[in-house]
Structures are given as structure tokens and as C-alpha cells.
PDB file of C-alpha atoms in Angstrom:
ATOM      1  CA  MET A  47       0.000   0.000   0.000  1.00 86.00           C
ATOM      2  CA  LEU A  48       1.235   3.491  -0.788  1.00 92.00           C
ATOM      3  CA  SER A  49       2.353   5.574   2.182  1.00 94.00           C
ATOM      4  CA  THR A  50       1.001   9.036   2.964  1.00 96.00           C
ATOM      5  CA  GLU A  51       4.219  10.566   1.611  1.00 96.00           C
ATOM      6  CA  GLN A  52       4.029   8.571  -1.631  1.00 95.00           C
ATOM      7  CA  ILE A  53       0.402   9.605  -2.172  1.00 96.00           C
ATOM      8  CA  LEU A  54       1.269  13.280  -1.644  1.00 97.00           C
ATOM      9  CA  GLU A  55       4.321  13.006  -3.889  1.00 96.00           C
ATOM     10  CA  ILE A  56       2.290  11.521  -6.757  1.00 95.00           C
ATOM     11  CA  MET A  57      -0.441  14.127  -6.344  1.00 96.00           C
ATOM     12  CA  SER A  58       1.968  17.069  -6.320  1.00 97.00           C
ATOM     13  CA  GLY A  59       3.945  15.518  -9.190  1.00 96.00           C
ATOM     14  CA  GLN A  60       0.762  15.651 -11.271  1.00 95.00           C
ATOM     15  CA  GLY A  61       0.306  19.343 -10.521  1.00 95.00           C
ATOM     16  CA  LEU A  62      -2.350  18.986  -7.830  1.00 95.00           C
ATOM     17  CA  ARG A  63      -2.275  21.671  -5.156  1.00 95.00           C
ATOM     18  CA  ILE A  64      -1.644  19.985  -1.802  1.00 97.00           C
ATOM     19  CA  THR A  65      -4.199  21.539   0.505  1.00 95.00           C
ATOM     20  CA  ASP A  66      -4.661  20.664   4.164  1.00 96.00           C
ATOM     21  CA  GLN A  67      -7.748  18.635   3.200  1.00 95.00           C
ATOM     22  CA  ARG A  68      -5.763  16.630   0.635  1.00 96.00           C
ATOM     23  CA  LYS A  69      -3.029  16.012   3.212  1.00 97.00           C
ATOM     24  CA  THR A  70      -5.694  14.651   5.555  1.00 97.00           C
ATOM     25  CA  LEU A  71      -7.096  12.421   2.797  1.00 97.00           C
ATOM     26  CA  ALA A  72      -3.607  11.144   1.948  1.00 97.00           C
ATOM     27  CA  LYS A  73      -2.963  10.405   5.629  1.00 97.00           C
ATOM     28  CA  LEU A  74      -6.310   8.605   5.972  1.00 97.00           C
ATOM     29  CA  PHE A  75      -5.607   6.276   3.036  1.00 97.00           C
ATOM     30  CA  GLY A  76      -1.880   5.987   3.754  1.00 96.00           C
ATOM     31  CA  GLU A  77      -2.622   4.675   7.246  1.00 95.00           C
ATOM     32  CA  SER A  78      -5.807   2.690   6.591  1.00 93.00           C
ATOM     33  CA  SER A  79      -5.474  -0.866   5.325  1.00 87.00           C
ATOM     34  CA  GLY A  80      -9.175  -1.319   4.619  1.00 90.00           C
ATOM     35  CA  TYR A  81     -11.725  -0.064   2.120  1.00 96.00           C
ATOM     36  CA  LEU A  82     -13.674   3.117   2.834  1.00 97.00           C
ATOM     37  CA  SER A  83     -16.895   4.322   1.267  1.00 97.00           C
ATOM     38  CA  ALA A  84     -17.259   7.946   0.204  1.00 97.00           C
ATOM     39  CA  LYS A  85     -19.664   8.318   3.152  1.00 97.00           C
ATOM     40  CA  ASP A  86     -17.006   6.973   5.564  1.00 97.00           C
ATOM     41  CA  VAL A  87     -14.501   9.488   4.212  1.00 98.00           C
ATOM     42  CA  TYR A  88     -17.038  12.326   4.319  1.00 98.00           C
ATOM     43  CA  GLU A  89     -17.892  11.601   7.969  1.00 97.00           C
ATOM     44  CA  TYR A  90     -14.187  11.373   8.889  1.00 97.00           C
ATOM     45  CA  MET A  91     -13.337  14.614   7.083  1.00 97.00           C
ATOM     46  CA  GLY A  92     -16.420  16.385   8.472  1.00 96.00           C
ATOM     47  CA  ARG A  93     -15.093  15.986  12.010  1.00 96.00           C
ATOM     48  CA  LYS A  94     -12.088  18.138  11.110  1.00 95.00           C
ATOM     49  CA  TYR A  95     -13.511  20.413   8.394  1.00 96.00           C
ATOM     50  CA  SER A  96     -16.934  21.805   9.193  1.00 93.00           C
ATOM     51  CA  GLY A  97     -18.935  22.849   6.170  1.00 93.00           C
ATOM     52  CA  LEU A  98     -17.155  20.421   3.866  1.00 95.00           C
ATOM     53  CA  SER A  99     -19.492  19.190   1.142  1.00 96.00           C
ATOM     54  CA  PHE A 100     -19.946  15.581   0.095  1.00 97.00           C
ATOM     55  CA  ASP A 101     -19.328  16.679  -3.518  1.00 96.00           C
ATOM     56  CA  THR A 102     -15.884  18.022  -2.588  1.00 95.00           C
ATOM     57  CA  VAL A 103     -14.956  14.759  -0.880  1.00 97.00           C
ATOM     58  CA  TYR A 104     -16.232  12.661  -3.772  1.00 96.00           C
ATOM     59  CA  ARG A 105     -14.482  14.840  -6.357  1.00 96.00           C
ATOM     60  CA  ASN A 106     -11.178  14.424  -4.488  1.00 96.00           C
ATOM     61  CA  LEU A 107     -11.674  10.650  -4.269  1.00 97.00           C
ATOM     62  CA  ARG A 108     -12.269  10.535  -8.038  1.00 96.00           C
ATOM     63  CA  VAL A 109      -9.168  12.631  -8.750  1.00 96.00           C
ATOM     64  CA  MET A 110      -7.070  10.419  -6.469  1.00 96.00           C
ATOM     65  CA  GLU A 111      -8.427   7.311  -8.199  1.00 95.00           C
ATOM     66  CA  GLU A 112      -7.616   8.785 -11.628  1.00 93.00           C
ATOM     67  CA  LEU A 113      -4.050   9.459 -10.413  1.00 94.00           C
ATOM     68  CA  GLU A 114      -3.952   5.802  -9.300  1.00 92.00           C
ATOM     69  CA  VAL A 115      -3.155   6.584  -5.671  1.00 95.00           C
ATOM     70  CA  LEU A 116      -6.526   5.061  -4.744  1.00 96.00           C
ATOM     71  CA  GLU A 117      -8.185   1.918  -6.028  1.00 94.00           C
ATOM     72  CA  GLN A 118     -11.939   1.795  -6.440  1.00 95.00           C
ATOM     73  CA  VAL A 119     -13.843  -1.452  -5.941  1.00 95.00           C
ATOM     74  CA  VAL A 120     -17.559  -2.065  -6.357  1.00 93.00           C
ATOM     75  CA  PHE A 121     -18.845  -4.217  -3.484  1.00 93.00           C
ATOM     76  CA  GLU A 122     -22.405  -5.473  -3.088  1.00 90.00           C
ATOM     77  CA  ASP A 123     -23.071  -2.562  -0.710  1.00 91.00           C
ATOM     78  CA  GLY A 124     -21.544   0.086  -2.981  1.00 94.00           C
ATOM     79  CA  VAL A 125     -18.309   1.668  -4.168  1.00 96.00           C
ATOM     80  CA  LYS A 126     -15.346   1.750  -1.785  1.00 97.00           C
ATOM     81  CA  PHE A 127     -11.838   3.139  -2.009  1.00 97.00           C
ATOM     82  CA  LYS A 128      -8.484   1.945  -0.710  1.00 96.00           C
ATOM     83  CA  GLY A 129      -4.915   3.176  -1.017  1.00 94.00           C
ATOM     84  CA  SER A 130      -3.244   1.655  -4.074  1.00 92.00           C
ATOM     85  CA  CYS A 131      -0.922  -1.284  -3.752  1.00 87.00           C
ATOM     86  CA  ASN A 132       2.762  -0.573  -3.687  1.00 75.00           C
ATOM     87  CA  GLN A 133       3.269  -3.120  -6.465  1.00 67.00           C
ATOM     88  CA  HIS A 134       4.584  -1.609  -9.653  1.00 72.00           C
ATOM     89  CA  SER A 135       3.654  -4.528 -11.888  1.00 79.00           C
ATOM     90  CA  HIS A 136       0.220  -4.988 -13.417  1.00 84.00           C
ATOM     91  CA  HIS A 137      -1.970  -7.127 -11.172  1.00 87.00           C
ATOM     92  CA  HIS A 138      -5.520  -7.743  -9.984  1.00 92.00           C
ATOM     93  CA  HIS A 139      -7.104  -8.704  -6.656  1.00 93.00           C
ATOM     94  CA  MET A 140      -8.910 -11.359  -4.648  1.00 95.00           C
ATOM     95  CA  ILE A 141     -10.935  -9.700  -1.895  1.00 96.00           C
ATOM     96  CA  CYS A 142     -12.495 -11.260   1.192  1.00 95.00           C
ATOM     97  CA  LEU A 143     -16.160 -10.279   1.446  1.00 93.00           C
ATOM     98  CA  GLN A 144     -16.046 -10.499   5.247  1.00 93.00           C
ATOM     99  CA  CYS A 145     -12.848  -8.736   6.388  1.00 93.00           C
ATOM    100  CA  GLU A 146     -11.945  -7.150   3.014  1.00 93.00           C
ATOM    101  CA  LYS A 147      -8.384  -8.467   3.168  1.00 94.00           C
ATOM    102  CA  THR A 148      -6.929  -8.202  -0.328  1.00 93.00           C
ATOM    103  CA  TYR A 149      -4.589 -10.615  -2.081  1.00 92.00           C
ATOM    104  CA  PRO A 150      -2.779  -9.770  -5.337  1.00 90.00           C
ATOM    105  CA  ILE A 151      -3.313 -11.850  -8.479  1.00 91.00           C
ATOM    106  CA  SER A 152      -0.470 -11.628 -10.976  1.00 86.00           C
ATOM    107  CA  PHE A 153      -2.445 -13.391 -13.734  1.00 87.00           C
ATOM    108  CA  CYS A 154      -4.304 -11.100 -16.125  1.00 91.00           C
ATOM    109  CA  PRO A 155      -7.240 -12.525 -18.109  1.00 91.00           C
ATOM    110  CA  MET A 156      -7.013  -9.752 -20.727  1.00 91.00           C
ATOM    111  CA  ASN A 157      -4.341 -11.767 -22.523  1.00 85.00           C
ATOM    112  CA  MET A 158      -6.986 -14.433 -23.219  1.00 91.00           C
ATOM    113  CA  THR A 159      -9.756 -12.042 -24.229  1.00 93.00           C
ATOM    114  CA  GLU A 160     -10.687 -11.553 -27.859  1.00 94.00           C
ATOM    115  CA  ILE A 161     -11.047  -7.846 -28.465  1.00 94.00           C
ATOM    116  CA  PRO A 162     -13.074  -6.791 -31.518  1.00 95.00           C
ATOM    117  CA  ASP A 163     -11.285  -4.598 -34.070  1.00 95.00           C
ATOM    118  CA  GLN A 164     -13.855  -1.852 -33.485  1.00 97.00           C
ATOM    119  CA  PHE A 165     -13.004  -1.621 -29.765  1.00 96.00           C
ATOM    120  CA  ARG A 166      -9.992  -0.081 -28.027  1.00 95.00           C
ATOM    121  CA  VAL A 167      -9.337  -1.079 -24.399  1.00 94.00           C
ATOM    122  CA  VAL A 168      -8.059   1.797 -22.275  1.00 92.00           C
ATOM    123  CA  LYS A 169      -8.499   0.332 -18.806  1.00 88.00           C
ATOM    124  CA  HIS A 170      -9.648  -2.889 -17.199  1.00 90.00           C
ATOM    125  CA  LYS A 171     -10.166  -4.476 -13.787  1.00 89.00           C
ATOM    126  CA  PHE A 172     -10.405  -8.061 -12.631  1.00 91.00           C
ATOM    127  CA  GLU A 173     -11.527  -8.755  -9.082  1.00 94.00           C
ATOM    128  CA  VAL A 174     -12.392 -12.049  -7.439  1.00 95.00           C
ATOM    129  CA  PHE A 175     -14.570 -12.031  -4.313  1.00 96.00           C
ATOM    130  CA  GLY A 176     -14.726 -14.796  -1.732  1.00 95.00           C
ATOM    131  CA  TYR A 177     -13.677 -15.562   1.850  1.00 96.00           C
ATOM    132  CA  CYS A 178     -10.187 -15.795   3.324  1.00 95.00           C
ATOM    133  CA  ARG A 179      -9.340 -18.869   5.415  1.00 96.00           C
ATOM    134  CA  GLU A 180      -9.869 -17.064   8.756  1.00 95.00           C
ATOM    135  CA  CYS A 181     -13.312 -15.755   7.812  1.00 94.00           C
ATOM    136  CA  GLU A 182     -14.358 -19.080   6.288  1.00 93.00           C
ATOM    137  CA  GLU A 183     -13.356 -20.903   9.503  1.00 92.00           C
ATOM    138  CA  ALA A 184     -15.187 -18.321  11.609  1.00 90.00           C
ATOM    139  CA  LYS A 185     -18.342 -18.849   9.487  1.00 84.00           C
ATOM    140  CA  GLU A 186     -18.071 -22.619  10.013  1.00 84.00           C
ATOM    141  CA  ASP A 187     -17.620 -22.151  13.775  1.00 82.00           C
ATOM    142  CA  GLU A 188     -20.750 -19.968  13.901  1.00 80.00           C
ATOM    143  CA  SER A 189     -22.827 -22.675  12.191  1.00 75.00           C
ATOM    144  CA  VAL A 190     -22.145 -25.173  15.006  1.00 64.00           C
ATOM    145  CA  PRO A 191     -24.757 -24.712  17.766  1.00 65.00           C
ATOM    146  CA  ALA A 192     -23.382 -23.632  21.144  1.00 59.00           C
ATOM    147  CA  GLY A 193     -22.880 -26.585  23.440  1.00 58.00           C
ATOM    148  CA  TYR A 194     -22.871 -29.089  20.574  1.00 56.00           C
ATOM    149  CA  ALA A 195     -20.481 -31.926  21.446  1.00 53.00           C
ATOM    150  CA  GLY A 196     -20.678 -33.872  18.195  1.00 54.00           C
ATOM    151  CA  GLU A 197     -22.392 -37.084  17.128  1.00 51.00           C
ATOM    152  CA  GLY A 198     -23.216 -39.731  19.711  1.00 48.00           C
ATOM    153  CA  GLN A 199     -22.947 -37.394  22.660  1.00 45.00           C
TER     154      GLN A 199
END
């Protein structure tokens, strides 16, 4: 994951003015390992910046995603953002639906995709959703009734 300093460096390198609000956003994503919705970010920022509009927060999230310092993922409950991976090679992700832990996938299915002559690919994403081992085991433990001692007991 990119650090706060790396996020700020990329943003300023692309000519973005580094305001106090953008420093706070960079710090939030540089220090957070999980995914955050625009509403989460808005509520966090609103505690420090009264009068901040949701549109301003969302616009900054979009700009940061376009600069590739944030990654955007569409979950069943909506769009969420996370600081970009610190991997410089092209990759995709497997994401746990419970804890949102993210694992890189180095395989890219675009190499196996037939692209029509009348179409030009400019960007693509490949995400696999499931459950990590810890969350899967926790789900199995929850399905066993409390006090159950097994067969024949």
C-alpha cells in the first residue's frame, strides 16, 4: 500500500495543489489498510472540516483514483476506495467479502480475451470475491450450535 508521503508526492507531481484537506485524505488512506466508502470518508473529514461538502470529498476521491493513488472497488453494498498497492507490476485482486483483506493476483485474463477490431481497451479491472481462510473458519464455527459436542454425545 502506498504511504502518505508517496500519495502526496504523486499528487503534487501531477500538478495537484496539496491543501490541508488533501493532506488529511492522503494520511487517511496511507494509514488505513481497509476499504472506505465515500460516506465513511465524508464523515471522517467532516469531524475536522466543518462545512465540507460531500461533492468536494467525492471529487477528491475521483481525482485520487484517476491518479492511481486510490483503487476503487464495487462491493455489493456500494463503491469503496483503498490506497493503491505498492506493487509496480500490473496485477488484480482477490478480496475477502467479510474482512476485506486483499490478495494480489499476478495473472491477467485480458491476454486471453478476444477484443473486436472496433473496440480499443483503455483500462480494465479483474476482481475475485470470496472468503479468506480465517473468515471461512469463523463462518463454520458460527454454524455449530453452542454446546454441541458432536455425534453420539
